[in-house]
Amino acid sequence: ERCSEKMADSGEDQDATPAQDIVVTKYKMAGDMVNAILKELIGKCVPGTTALELSECGDNRLKEETSKVFKKDKEMKKGIAFPTCISVNNCICHFSPLKSDPEVTLKEGDMVKIDLGAHVDGFIAVAAHTLVIGGSKENKVTGRRADVMMAAHMASEAALRLVKPGNENYTVTEGIQKVAESFNCKPIEGMMSHQLSKNVIDGEKAFIQNPSEAQRKEHEKCEFEVHEVYAIDILVSTGEGKGRELDTRTTVYKKKDIVYQLKMKASRQFLSETDKKFGLMPFTLRLLEDEKKAKMGVVECVKHELMQPFGVLFEREGEFVAQFKSTVILMPNGPLKITGLSFEPEMYQTELKIEDEEVKAMLAASVSKKAAKKKKKKAGKKAGKKAAKKGGKKAAKKTGGKKKATKKTTKKTATKKVAKKANAAKQAQPAARQQKQRGK
């Protein structure tokens, strides 16, 4: 589990929660940027592209977009909250290669996970999405790739519904487990989804995936509360769900809030540069001025626990890992999802499905209270319309009968009037003759 040393926040920072509109605005700004850049990177995932090209493109775009907001406030910190990572197939997470690292080139059928984050004034939005290169509605993804994509997507949908005020963190752990197992898949053991707060990407509160017995004892229970923010990070594997570090270089680090006098000049320079550029946000060595010096300087910092490494993890060769991550603000009127892209289930063909009735009912429910209210209103309107139609038909039948009757009666009265006039005319004729004769 990640370390719990945190930034010594000022009282002002602690009060800076989504209870304030400006805070929600900053979260949304960061979220919109992350979603847009994530979409751009998905469009660039084609055979022949390298993981390095995608990582560099993602980080450059994050720096560009964050520099465009709050330009007048020179003191405000904004930028990358999590460097772009491109983890392919059985690589689970944190692969953000350096120029000097061996190339990883994408090919047809690869399962690509894109993970990144931005912050505006320390308010963090992170997201991750998985795609299969070459997959489409016409060329459906099948087999174990389809199983794990559906498992990860449905598990993230379950988590979105379970991370809500009043719920306990282990409720989410169990929900994810049930969904993943429905598709014969396993959540990656020990993966954490943390609370986010100003300048803190790995808050004290969190929920864990597929914990071992030791992890279950270590990881405390907690309850979600209104105005908290969470990074809901779901990672599911077709294999046994255990991550392991191989010989791939770790490039993503995060400075800890600890003071220590380093001996080497390169280490001191490295620490100073990272503090200035990234503060307590994760970064990649690729973003430093001198990559070679950075590789030297980081060693002493990690040794004395001034830097937290984000190791590149792998499942067994031949397995597939899918990831979906979204940032959610727990607002009083329901969760506000500020990152995470839409998923197209029509692209995936799996023989497996969720059988558990409880889980099915939970997934059928709306995420937000507003949506639930709208559904109720719609249902009410539909019922009202149906009732009105039925009532209208009955009334129409009745009024239709009356109309016919009135038509008949009007016809009868008209003929009676005509007959009366004719009779009157006949009676008037002999009287007129008599008058004529008298006149003569």
GROMACS .gro file of C-alpha atoms in nm:
model
  440
    1GLU     CA    1   0.000   0.000   0.000
    2ARG     CA    2   0.113   0.351  -0.071
    3CYS     CA    3   0.273   0.549   0.212
    4SER     CA    4   0.059   0.778   0.422
    5GLU     CA    5   0.296   1.077   0.458
    6LYS     CA    6   0.095   1.372   0.341
    7MET     CA    7   0.149   1.734   0.267
    8ALA     CA    8   0.114   1.947   0.579
    9ASP     CA    9  -0.193   2.132   0.449
   10SER     CA   10  -0.284   2.476   0.571
   11GLY     CA   11  -0.629   2.523   0.724
   12GLU     CA   12  -0.733   2.692   0.399
   13ASP     CA   13  -0.640   2.383   0.197
   14GLN     CA   14  -0.831   2.153   0.431
   15ASP     CA   15  -1.142   2.367   0.387
   16ALA     CA   16  -1.103   2.355   0.007
   17THR     CA   17  -1.362   2.085  -0.066
   18PRO     CA   18  -1.633   2.048  -0.332
   19ALA     CA   19  -1.870   2.216  -0.086
   20GLN     CA   20  -1.735   2.532  -0.257
   21ASP     CA   21  -1.842   2.599  -0.616
   22ILE     CA   22  -1.496   2.723  -0.722
   23VAL     CA   23  -1.343   2.391  -0.612
   24VAL     CA   24  -1.597   2.193  -0.819
   25THR     CA   25  -1.518   2.423  -1.114
   26LYS     CA   26  -1.144   2.350  -1.086
   27TYR     CA   27  -1.205   1.975  -1.062
   28LYS     CA   28  -1.430   1.991  -1.369
   29MET     CA   29  -1.172   2.194  -1.564
   30ALA     CA   30  -0.904   1.933  -1.495
   31GLY     CA   31  -1.155   1.655  -1.574
   32ASP     CA   32  -1.254   1.801  -1.911
   33MET     CA   33  -0.888   1.831  -2.014
   34VAL     CA   34  -0.811   1.474  -1.912
   35ASN     CA   35  -1.113   1.334  -2.102
   36ALA     CA   36  -1.028   1.531  -2.418
   37ILE     CA   37  -0.660   1.426  -2.417
   38LEU     CA   38  -0.756   1.064  -2.345
   39LYS     CA   39  -0.981   1.069  -2.655
   40GLU     CA   40  -0.697   1.213  -2.865
   41LEU     CA   41  -0.458   0.938  -2.751
   42ILE     CA   42  -0.715   0.666  -2.827
   43GLY     CA   43  -0.730   0.800  -3.184
   44LYS     CA   44  -0.351   0.763  -3.210
   45CYS     CA   45  -0.349   0.398  -3.096
   46VAL     CA   46  -0.280   0.232  -3.430
   47PRO     CA   47  -0.036  -0.042  -3.535
   48GLY     CA   48   0.318   0.096  -3.561
   49THR     CA   49   0.280   0.369  -3.294
   50THR     CA   50   0.516   0.336  -2.996
   51ALA     CA   51   0.434   0.362  -2.625
   52LEU     CA   52   0.698   0.639  -2.599
   53GLU     CA   53   0.529   0.849  -2.872
   54LEU     CA   54   0.191   0.819  -2.699
   55SER     CA   55   0.338   0.895  -2.352
   56GLU     CA   56   0.522   1.204  -2.479
   57CYS     CA   57   0.216   1.326  -2.669
   58GLY     CA   58  -0.009   1.281  -2.361
   59ASP     CA   59   0.230   1.468  -2.128
   60ASN     CA   60   0.285   1.754  -2.376
   61ARG     CA   61  -0.092   1.795  -2.420
   62LEU     CA   62  -0.150   1.790  -2.041
   63LYS     CA   63   0.109   2.069  -1.997
   64GLU     CA   64  -0.040   2.268  -2.288
   65GLU     CA   65  -0.400   2.251  -2.172
   66THR     CA   66  -0.334   2.319  -1.802
   67SER     CA   67  -0.120   2.625  -1.893
   68LYS     CA   68  -0.423   2.785  -2.067
   69VAL     CA   69  -0.633   2.830  -1.751
   70PHE     CA   70  -0.601   3.091  -1.471
   71LYS     CA   71  -0.320   3.264  -1.664
   72LYS     CA   72  -0.339   3.580  -1.450
   73ASP     CA   73  -0.277   3.387  -1.127
   74LYS     CA   74   0.101   3.342  -1.145
   75GLU     CA   75   0.117   3.168  -0.807
   76MET     CA   76  -0.135   2.896  -0.894
   77LYS     CA   77   0.016   2.552  -0.953
   78LYS     CA   78  -0.131   2.344  -1.235
   79GLY     CA   79  -0.011   2.069  -1.466
   80ILE     CA   80   0.040   1.693  -1.475
   81ALA     CA   81  -0.109   1.505  -1.179
   82PHE     CA   82  -0.018   1.165  -1.320
   83PRO     CA   83   0.216   1.113  -1.619
   84THR     CA   84   0.081   0.935  -1.927
   85CYS     CA   85   0.130   0.559  -1.895
   86ILE     CA   86   0.075   0.315  -2.184
   87SER     CA   87   0.055  -0.042  -2.051
   88VAL     CA   88   0.004  -0.314  -2.314
   89ASN     CA   89  -0.152  -0.664  -2.282
   90ASN     CA   90  -0.015  -0.836  -1.968
   91CYS     CA   91   0.157  -0.516  -1.846
   92ILE     CA   92  -0.069  -0.401  -1.562
   93CYS     CA   93   0.032  -0.039  -1.500
   94HIS     CA   94   0.286   0.247  -1.476
   95PHE     CA   95   0.469   0.190  -1.806
   96SER     CA   96   0.592   0.535  -1.914
   97PRO     CA   97   0.920   0.467  -2.101
   98LEU     CA   98   1.225   0.690  -2.138
   99LYS     CA   99   1.389   0.768  -2.473
  100SER     CA  100   1.675   0.535  -2.373
  101ASP     CA  101   1.441   0.239  -2.296
  102PRO     CA  102   1.368  -0.044  -2.544
  103GLU     CA  103   1.083   0.042  -2.784
  104VAL     CA  104   0.734  -0.104  -2.737
  105THR     CA  105   0.547  -0.086  -3.070
  106LEU     CA  106   0.170  -0.139  -3.088
  107LYS     CA  107   0.021  -0.404  -3.315
  108GLU     CA  108  -0.324  -0.535  -3.419
  109GLY     CA  109  -0.505  -0.712  -3.134
  110ASP     CA  110  -0.303  -0.543  -2.855
  111MET     CA  111  -0.493  -0.447  -2.541
  112VAL     CA  112  -0.378  -0.092  -2.460
  113LYS     CA  113  -0.436   0.083  -2.126
  114ILE     CA  114  -0.394   0.463  -2.122
  115ASP     CA  115  -0.364   0.622  -1.777
  116LEU     CA  116  -0.311   0.995  -1.704
  117GLY     CA  117  -0.408   1.287  -1.482
  118ALA     CA  118  -0.411   1.667  -1.456
  119HIS     CA  119  -0.460   1.918  -1.175
  120VAL     CA  120  -0.572   2.278  -1.152
  121ASP     CA  121  -0.461   2.449  -0.828
  122GLY     CA  122  -0.391   2.107  -0.676
  123PHE     CA  123  -0.740   1.969  -0.754
  124ILE     CA  124  -0.677   1.638  -0.929
  125ALA     CA  125  -0.864   1.457  -1.206
  126VAL     CA  126  -0.735   1.118  -1.324
  127ALA     CA  127  -0.866   0.873  -1.582
  128ALA     CA  128  -0.776   0.550  -1.760
  129HIS     CA  129  -0.929   0.369  -2.056
  130THR     CA  130  -0.861   0.039  -2.232
  131LEU     CA  131  -0.902  -0.045  -2.600
  132VAL     CA  132  -0.820  -0.337  -2.828
  133ILE     CA  133  -0.644  -0.225  -3.147
  134GLY     CA  134  -0.850  -0.321  -3.453
  135GLY     CA  135  -1.167  -0.387  -3.253
  136SER     CA  136  -1.493  -0.234  -3.382
  137LYS     CA  137  -1.868  -0.302  -3.401
  138GLU     CA  138  -1.809  -0.475  -3.736
  139ASN     CA  139  -1.491  -0.655  -3.620
  140LYS     CA  140  -1.594  -0.760  -3.270
  141VAL     CA  141  -1.341  -0.846  -2.997
  142THR     CA  142  -1.396  -1.207  -2.882
  143GLY     CA  143  -1.255  -1.470  -2.644
  144ARG     CA  144  -1.067  -1.380  -2.327
  145ARG     CA  145  -1.002  -1.023  -2.447
  146ALA     CA  146  -1.380  -0.965  -2.462
  147ASP     CA  147  -1.434  -1.135  -2.123
  148VAL     CA  148  -1.182  -0.914  -1.940
  149MET     CA  149  -1.300  -0.593  -2.110
  150MET     CA  150  -1.660  -0.661  -2.006
  151ALA     CA  151  -1.548  -0.766  -1.656
  152ALA     CA  152  -1.348  -0.445  -1.599
  153HIS     CA  153  -1.620  -0.222  -1.745
  154MET     CA  154  -1.902  -0.383  -1.543
  155ALA     CA  155  -1.687  -0.381  -1.226
  156SER     CA  156  -1.626  -0.008  -1.271
  157GLU     CA  157  -2.003   0.044  -1.317
  158ALA     CA  158  -2.062  -0.150  -0.993
  159ALA     CA  159  -1.801   0.059  -0.808
  160LEU     CA  160  -1.964   0.383  -0.933
  161ARG     CA  161  -2.289   0.273  -0.770
  162LEU     CA  162  -2.126   0.153  -0.446
  163VAL     CA  163  -1.895   0.448  -0.376
  164LYS     CA  164  -2.161   0.665  -0.212
  165PRO     CA  165  -2.206   0.841   0.123
  166GLY     CA  166  -2.287   0.599   0.404
  167ASN     CA  167  -2.141   0.293   0.227
  168GLU     CA  168  -1.836   0.110   0.360
  169ASN     CA  169  -1.520   0.058   0.150
  170TYR     CA  170  -1.532  -0.324   0.168
  171THR     CA  171  -1.879  -0.319   0.005
  172VAL     CA  172  -1.702  -0.194  -0.310
  173THR     CA  173  -1.427  -0.458  -0.277
  174GLU     CA  174  -1.688  -0.737  -0.269
  175GLY     CA  175  -1.894  -0.588  -0.556
  176ILE     CA  176  -1.588  -0.572  -0.786
  177GLN     CA  177  -1.494  -0.930  -0.696
  178LYS     CA  178  -1.842  -1.067  -0.778
  179VAL     CA  179  -1.857  -0.894  -1.116
  180ALA     CA  180  -1.504  -0.999  -1.222
  181GLU     CA  181  -1.565  -1.361  -1.126
  182SER     CA  182  -1.885  -1.366  -1.338
  183PHE     CA  183  -1.654  -1.335  -1.641
  184ASN     CA  184  -1.397  -1.588  -1.506
  185CYS     CA  185  -1.157  -1.301  -1.436
  186LYS     CA  186  -0.973  -1.171  -1.129
  187PRO     CA  187  -0.925  -0.815  -1.003
  188ILE     CA  188  -0.554  -0.733  -0.962
  189GLU     CA  189  -0.461  -0.812  -0.602
  190GLY     CA  190  -0.404  -0.522  -0.364
  191MET     CA  191  -0.479  -0.239  -0.609
  192MET     CA  192  -0.601   0.072  -0.428
  193SER     CA  193  -0.854   0.340  -0.524
  194HIS     CA  194  -0.774   0.646  -0.312
  195GLN     CA  195  -0.954   0.953  -0.194
  196LEU     CA  196  -0.826   1.270  -0.367
  197SER     CA  197  -0.789   1.607  -0.200
  198LYS     CA  198  -0.595   1.926  -0.268
  199ASN     CA  199  -0.236   1.825  -0.364
  200VAL     CA  200  -0.295   1.469  -0.240
  201ILE     CA  201  -0.338   1.188  -0.494
  202ASP     CA  202  -0.329   0.902  -0.241
  203GLY     CA  203  -0.552   1.009   0.047
  204GLU     CA  204  -0.602   0.814   0.370
  205LYS     CA  205  -0.942   0.676   0.271
  206ALA     CA  206  -0.942   0.409  -0.001
  207PHE     CA  207  -1.093   0.081  -0.114
  208ILE     CA  208  -0.886  -0.222  -0.211
  209GLN     CA  209  -0.929  -0.483  -0.486
  210ASN     CA  210  -0.896  -0.856  -0.427
  211PRO     CA  211  -0.696  -0.826  -0.101
  212SER     CA  212  -0.477  -1.105   0.035
  213GLU     CA  213  -0.535  -1.205   0.399
  214ALA     CA  214  -0.246  -0.984   0.512
  215GLN     CA  215  -0.374  -0.687   0.309
  216ARG     CA  216  -0.725  -0.733   0.449
  217LYS     CA  217  -0.586  -0.707   0.805
  218GLU     CA  218  -0.378  -0.399   0.718
  219HIS     CA  219  -0.641  -0.210   0.521
  220GLU     CA  220  -0.883  -0.037   0.757
  221LYS     CA  221  -1.258  -0.006   0.708
  222CYS     CA  222  -1.390   0.339   0.634
  223GLU     CA  223  -1.713   0.507   0.527
  224PHE     CA  224  -1.760   0.735   0.227
  225GLU     CA  225  -1.890   1.086   0.298
  226VAL     CA  226  -2.050   1.375   0.107
  227HIS     CA  227  -1.805   1.616  -0.066
  228GLU     CA  228  -1.528   1.357  -0.085
  229VAL     CA  229  -1.352   1.287  -0.416
  230TYR     CA  230  -1.232   0.941  -0.529
  231ALA     CA  231  -1.028   0.796  -0.812
  232ILE     CA  232  -1.219   0.475  -0.890
  233ASP     CA  233  -0.945   0.261  -1.046
  234ILE     CA  234  -1.049  -0.085  -1.167
  235LEU     CA  235  -0.790  -0.333  -1.298
  236VAL     CA  236  -0.901  -0.684  -1.398
  237SER     CA  237  -0.701  -0.977  -1.538
  238THR     CA  238  -0.772  -1.295  -1.732
  239GLY     CA  239  -0.501  -1.459  -1.516
  240GLU     CA  240  -0.459  -1.515  -1.143
  241GLY     CA  241  -0.464  -1.141  -1.067
  242LYS     CA  242  -0.118  -1.111  -0.912
  243GLY     CA  243   0.114  -0.831  -1.023
  244ARG     CA  244   0.491  -0.874  -1.028
  245GLU     CA  245   0.782  -0.647  -1.118
  246LEU     CA  246   1.011  -0.777  -1.392
  247ASP     CA  247   1.326  -0.608  -1.525
  248THR     CA  248   1.142  -0.307  -1.675
  249ARG     CA  249   1.277   0.022  -1.542
  250THR     CA  250   1.063   0.223  -1.297
  251THR     CA  251   1.023   0.576  -1.435
  252VAL     CA  252   0.725   0.711  -1.238
  253TYR     CA  253   0.792   0.853  -0.890
  254LYS     CA  254   0.628   1.077  -0.634
  255LYS     CA  255   0.806   1.299  -0.382
  256LYS     CA  256   0.720   1.230  -0.019
  257ASP     CA  257   0.677   1.510   0.232
  258ILE     CA  258   0.995   1.426   0.426
  259VAL     CA  259   1.311   1.630   0.488
  260TYR     CA  260   1.653   1.458   0.462
  261GLN     CA  261   2.001   1.594   0.383
  262LEU     CA  262   2.120   1.408   0.071
  263LYS     CA  263   2.494   1.354   0.017
  264MET     CA  264   2.522   1.356  -0.364
  265LYS     CA  265   2.494   1.683  -0.557
  266ALA     CA  266   2.302   1.506  -0.840
  267SER     CA  267   2.046   1.379  -0.586
  268ARG     CA  268   2.001   1.725  -0.431
  269GLN     CA  269   1.955   1.883  -0.775
  270PHE     CA  270   1.707   1.612  -0.873
  271LEU     CA  271   1.503   1.661  -0.554
  272SER     CA  272   1.502   2.038  -0.596
  273GLU     CA  273   1.390   2.017  -0.962
  274THR     CA  274   1.109   1.768  -0.890
  275ASP     CA  275   0.984   1.975  -0.595
  276LYS     CA  276   0.974   2.291  -0.808
  277LYS     CA  277   0.810   2.127  -1.111
  278PHE     CA  278   0.574   1.868  -0.960
  279GLY     CA  279   0.540   1.927  -0.585
  280LEU     CA  280   0.381   1.613  -0.439
  281MET     CA  281   0.234   1.493  -0.772
  282PRO     CA  282   0.361   1.178  -0.947
  283PHE     CA  283   0.593   1.244  -1.244
  284THR     CA  284   0.810   1.055  -1.493
  285LEU     CA  285   1.189   1.091  -1.519
  286ARG     CA  286   1.130   1.170  -1.888
  287LEU     CA  287   0.997   1.515  -1.789
  288LEU     CA  288   1.323   1.629  -1.625
  289GLU     CA  289   1.584   1.846  -1.796
  290ASP     CA  290   1.858   1.583  -1.800
  291GLU     CA  291   1.732   1.224  -1.818
  292LYS     CA  292   2.078   1.078  -1.745
  293LYS     CA  293   2.128   1.289  -1.428
  294ALA     CA  294   1.771   1.214  -1.319
  295LYS     CA  295   1.839   0.838  -1.338
  296MET     CA  296   2.140   0.891  -1.107
  297GLY     CA  297   1.973   1.133  -0.866
  298VAL     CA  298   1.661   0.925  -0.805
  299VAL     CA  299   1.859   0.629  -0.662
  300GLU     CA  300   1.965   0.803  -0.337
  301CYS     CA  301   1.620   0.963  -0.298
  302VAL     CA  302   1.448   0.621  -0.313
  303LYS     CA  303   1.709   0.470  -0.078
  304HIS     CA  304   1.625   0.728   0.190
  305GLU     CA  305   1.250   0.705   0.115
  306LEU     CA  306   1.221   1.062  -0.013
  307MET     CA  307   1.068   0.927  -0.334
  308GLN     CA  308   0.795   0.671  -0.375
  309PRO     CA  309   0.847   0.451  -0.684
  310PHE     CA  310   0.551   0.338  -0.896
  311GLY     CA  311   0.689   0.006  -1.021
  312VAL     CA  312   0.588  -0.136  -1.359
  313LEU     CA  313   0.376  -0.444  -1.281
  314PHE     CA  314   0.307  -0.747  -1.503
  315GLU     CA  315   0.067  -1.040  -1.513
  316ARG     CA  316   0.189  -1.371  -1.659
  317GLU     CA  317   0.282  -1.370  -2.029
  318GLY     CA  318  -0.020  -1.442  -2.252
  319GLU     CA  319  -0.276  -1.294  -2.009
  320PHE     CA  320  -0.469  -0.968  -2.064
  321VAL     CA  321  -0.537  -0.686  -1.819
  322ALA     CA  322  -0.807  -0.419  -1.868
  323GLN     CA  323  -0.834  -0.094  -1.673
  324PHE     CA  324  -1.102   0.172  -1.633
  325LYS     CA  325  -1.048   0.469  -1.404
  326SER     CA  326  -1.276   0.764  -1.332
  327THR     CA  327  -1.279   1.056  -1.089
  328VAL     CA  328  -1.599   1.100  -0.890
  329ILE     CA  329  -1.714   1.378  -0.656
  330LEU     CA  330  -1.971   1.267  -0.396
  331MET     CA  331  -2.215   1.558  -0.413
  332PRO     CA  332  -2.528   1.590  -0.193
  333ASN     CA  333  -2.754   1.515  -0.495
  334GLY     CA  334  -2.553   1.209  -0.603
  335PRO     CA  335  -2.211   1.127  -0.752
  336LEU     CA  336  -2.065   1.366  -1.010
  337LYS     CA  337  -1.841   1.172  -1.251
  338ILE     CA  338  -1.589   1.420  -1.395
  339THR     CA  339  -1.363   1.179  -1.587
  340GLY     CA  340  -1.398   0.846  -1.767
  341LEU     CA  341  -1.502   0.782  -2.126
  342SER     CA  342  -1.808   0.597  -2.251
  343PHE     CA  343  -1.779   0.224  -2.325
  344GLU     CA  344  -1.925   0.048  -2.629
  345PRO     CA  345  -2.038  -0.303  -2.525
  346GLU     CA  346  -2.148  -0.376  -2.887
  347MET     CA  347  -1.778  -0.410  -2.976
  348TYR     CA  348  -1.732  -0.711  -2.746
  349GLN     CA  349  -1.873  -1.059  -2.785
  350THR     CA  350  -1.855  -1.276  -2.473
  351GLU     CA  351  -2.036  -1.598  -2.389
  352LEU     CA  352  -2.037  -1.503  -2.019
  353LYS     CA  353  -2.272  -1.276  -1.824
  354ILE     CA  354  -2.363  -1.175  -1.469
  355GLU     CA  355  -2.600  -1.430  -1.313
  356ASP     CA  356  -2.612  -1.292  -0.956
  357GLU     CA  357  -2.958  -1.129  -0.914
  358GLU     CA  358  -2.838  -0.882  -0.648
  359VAL     CA  359  -2.555  -0.760  -0.870
  360LYS     CA  360  -2.789  -0.737  -1.171
  361ALA     CA  361  -3.037  -0.527  -0.973
  362MET     CA  362  -2.758  -0.300  -0.846
  363LEU     CA  363  -2.621  -0.246  -1.199
  364ALA     CA  364  -2.972  -0.172  -1.331
  365ALA     CA  365  -3.008   0.117  -1.084
  366SER     CA  366  -2.920   0.473  -1.189
  367VAL     CA  367  -2.592   0.616  -1.064
  368SER     CA  368  -2.721   0.968  -0.988
  369LYS     CA  369  -3.024   1.067  -0.788
  370LYS     CA  370  -3.123   1.309  -1.065
  371ALA     CA  371  -3.127   1.029  -1.322
  372ALA     CA  372  -3.332   0.813  -1.084
  373LYS     CA  373  -3.582   1.099  -1.037
  374LYS     CA  374  -3.601   1.153  -1.414
  375LYS     CA  375  -3.667   0.781  -1.462
  376LYS     CA  376  -3.947   0.797  -1.206
  377LYS     CA  377  -4.093   1.108  -1.373
  378LYS     CA  378  -4.072   0.944  -1.714
  379ALA     CA  379  -4.240   0.630  -1.582
  380GLY     CA  380  -4.508   0.847  -1.421
  381LYS     CA  381  -4.561   1.043  -1.743
  382LYS     CA  382  -4.583   0.722  -1.947
  383ALA     CA  383  -4.838   0.577  -1.707
  384GLY     CA  384  -5.033   0.906  -1.720
  385LYS     CA  385  -5.028   0.910  -2.100
  386LYS     CA  386  -5.147   0.548  -2.115
  387ALA     CA  387  -5.430   0.621  -1.872
  388ALA     CA  388  -5.522   0.934  -2.068
  389LYS     CA  389  -5.525   0.739  -2.394
  390LYS     CA  390  -5.749   0.468  -2.248
  391GLY     CA  391  -5.982   0.728  -2.096
  392GLY     CA  392  -5.979   0.923  -2.421
  393LYS     CA  393  -6.078   0.620  -2.628
  394LYS     CA  394  -6.371   0.542  -2.398
  395ALA     CA  395  -6.485   0.904  -2.400
  396ALA     CA  396  -6.441   0.919  -2.777
  397LYS     CA  397  -6.664   0.612  -2.818
  398LYS     CA  398  -6.933   0.774  -2.606
  399THR     CA  399  -6.911   1.116  -2.772
  400GLY     CA  400  -6.889   0.949  -3.114
  401GLY     CA  401  -7.227   0.782  -3.048
  402LYS     CA  402  -7.381   1.112  -2.942
  403LYS     CA  403  -7.249   1.287  -3.251
  404LYS     CA  404  -7.410   1.027  -3.473
  405ALA     CA  405  -7.735   1.063  -3.281
  406THR     CA  406  -7.734   1.442  -3.313
  407LYS     CA  407  -7.672   1.411  -3.685
  408LYS     CA  408  -7.979   1.186  -3.717
  409THR     CA  409  -8.196   1.420  -3.507
  410THR     CA  410  -8.091   1.724  -3.709
  411LYS     CA  411  -8.187   1.538  -4.027
  412LYS     CA  412  -8.531   1.451  -3.883
  413THR     CA  413  -8.603   1.806  -3.767
  414ALA     CA  414  -8.496   1.944  -4.108
  415THR     CA  415  -8.738   1.712  -4.295
  416LYS     CA  416  -9.019   1.803  -4.052
  417LYS     CA  417  -8.961   2.174  -4.119
  418VAL     CA  418  -8.968   2.115  -4.497
  419ALA     CA  419  -9.295   1.918  -4.467
  420LYS     CA  420  -9.454   2.195  -4.254
  421LYS     CA  421  -9.358   2.459  -4.512
  422ALA     CA  422  -9.506   2.247  -4.797
  423ASN     CA  423  -9.836   2.203  -4.609
  424ALA     CA  424  -9.853   2.574  -4.536
  425ALA     CA  425  -9.796   2.650  -4.904
  426LYS     CA  426 -10.076   2.407  -5.010
  427GLN     CA  427 -10.320   2.563  -4.763
  428ALA     CA  428 -10.226   2.913  -4.878
  429GLN     CA  429 -10.291   2.837  -5.252
  430PRO     CA  430 -10.683   2.807  -5.246
  431ALA     CA  431 -10.709   3.115  -5.019
  432ALA     CA  432 -10.507   3.315  -5.274
  433ARG     CA  433 -10.739   3.196  -5.560
  434GLN     CA  434 -11.049   3.302  -5.364
  435GLN     CA  435 -10.905   3.650  -5.311
  436LYS     CA  436 -10.833   3.681  -5.686
  437GLN     CA  437 -11.190   3.582  -5.773
  438ARG     CA  438 -11.332   3.831  -5.522
  439GLY     CA  439 -11.118   4.102  -5.681
  440LYS     CA  440 -11.265   4.029  -6.022
   0.00000   0.00000   0.00000
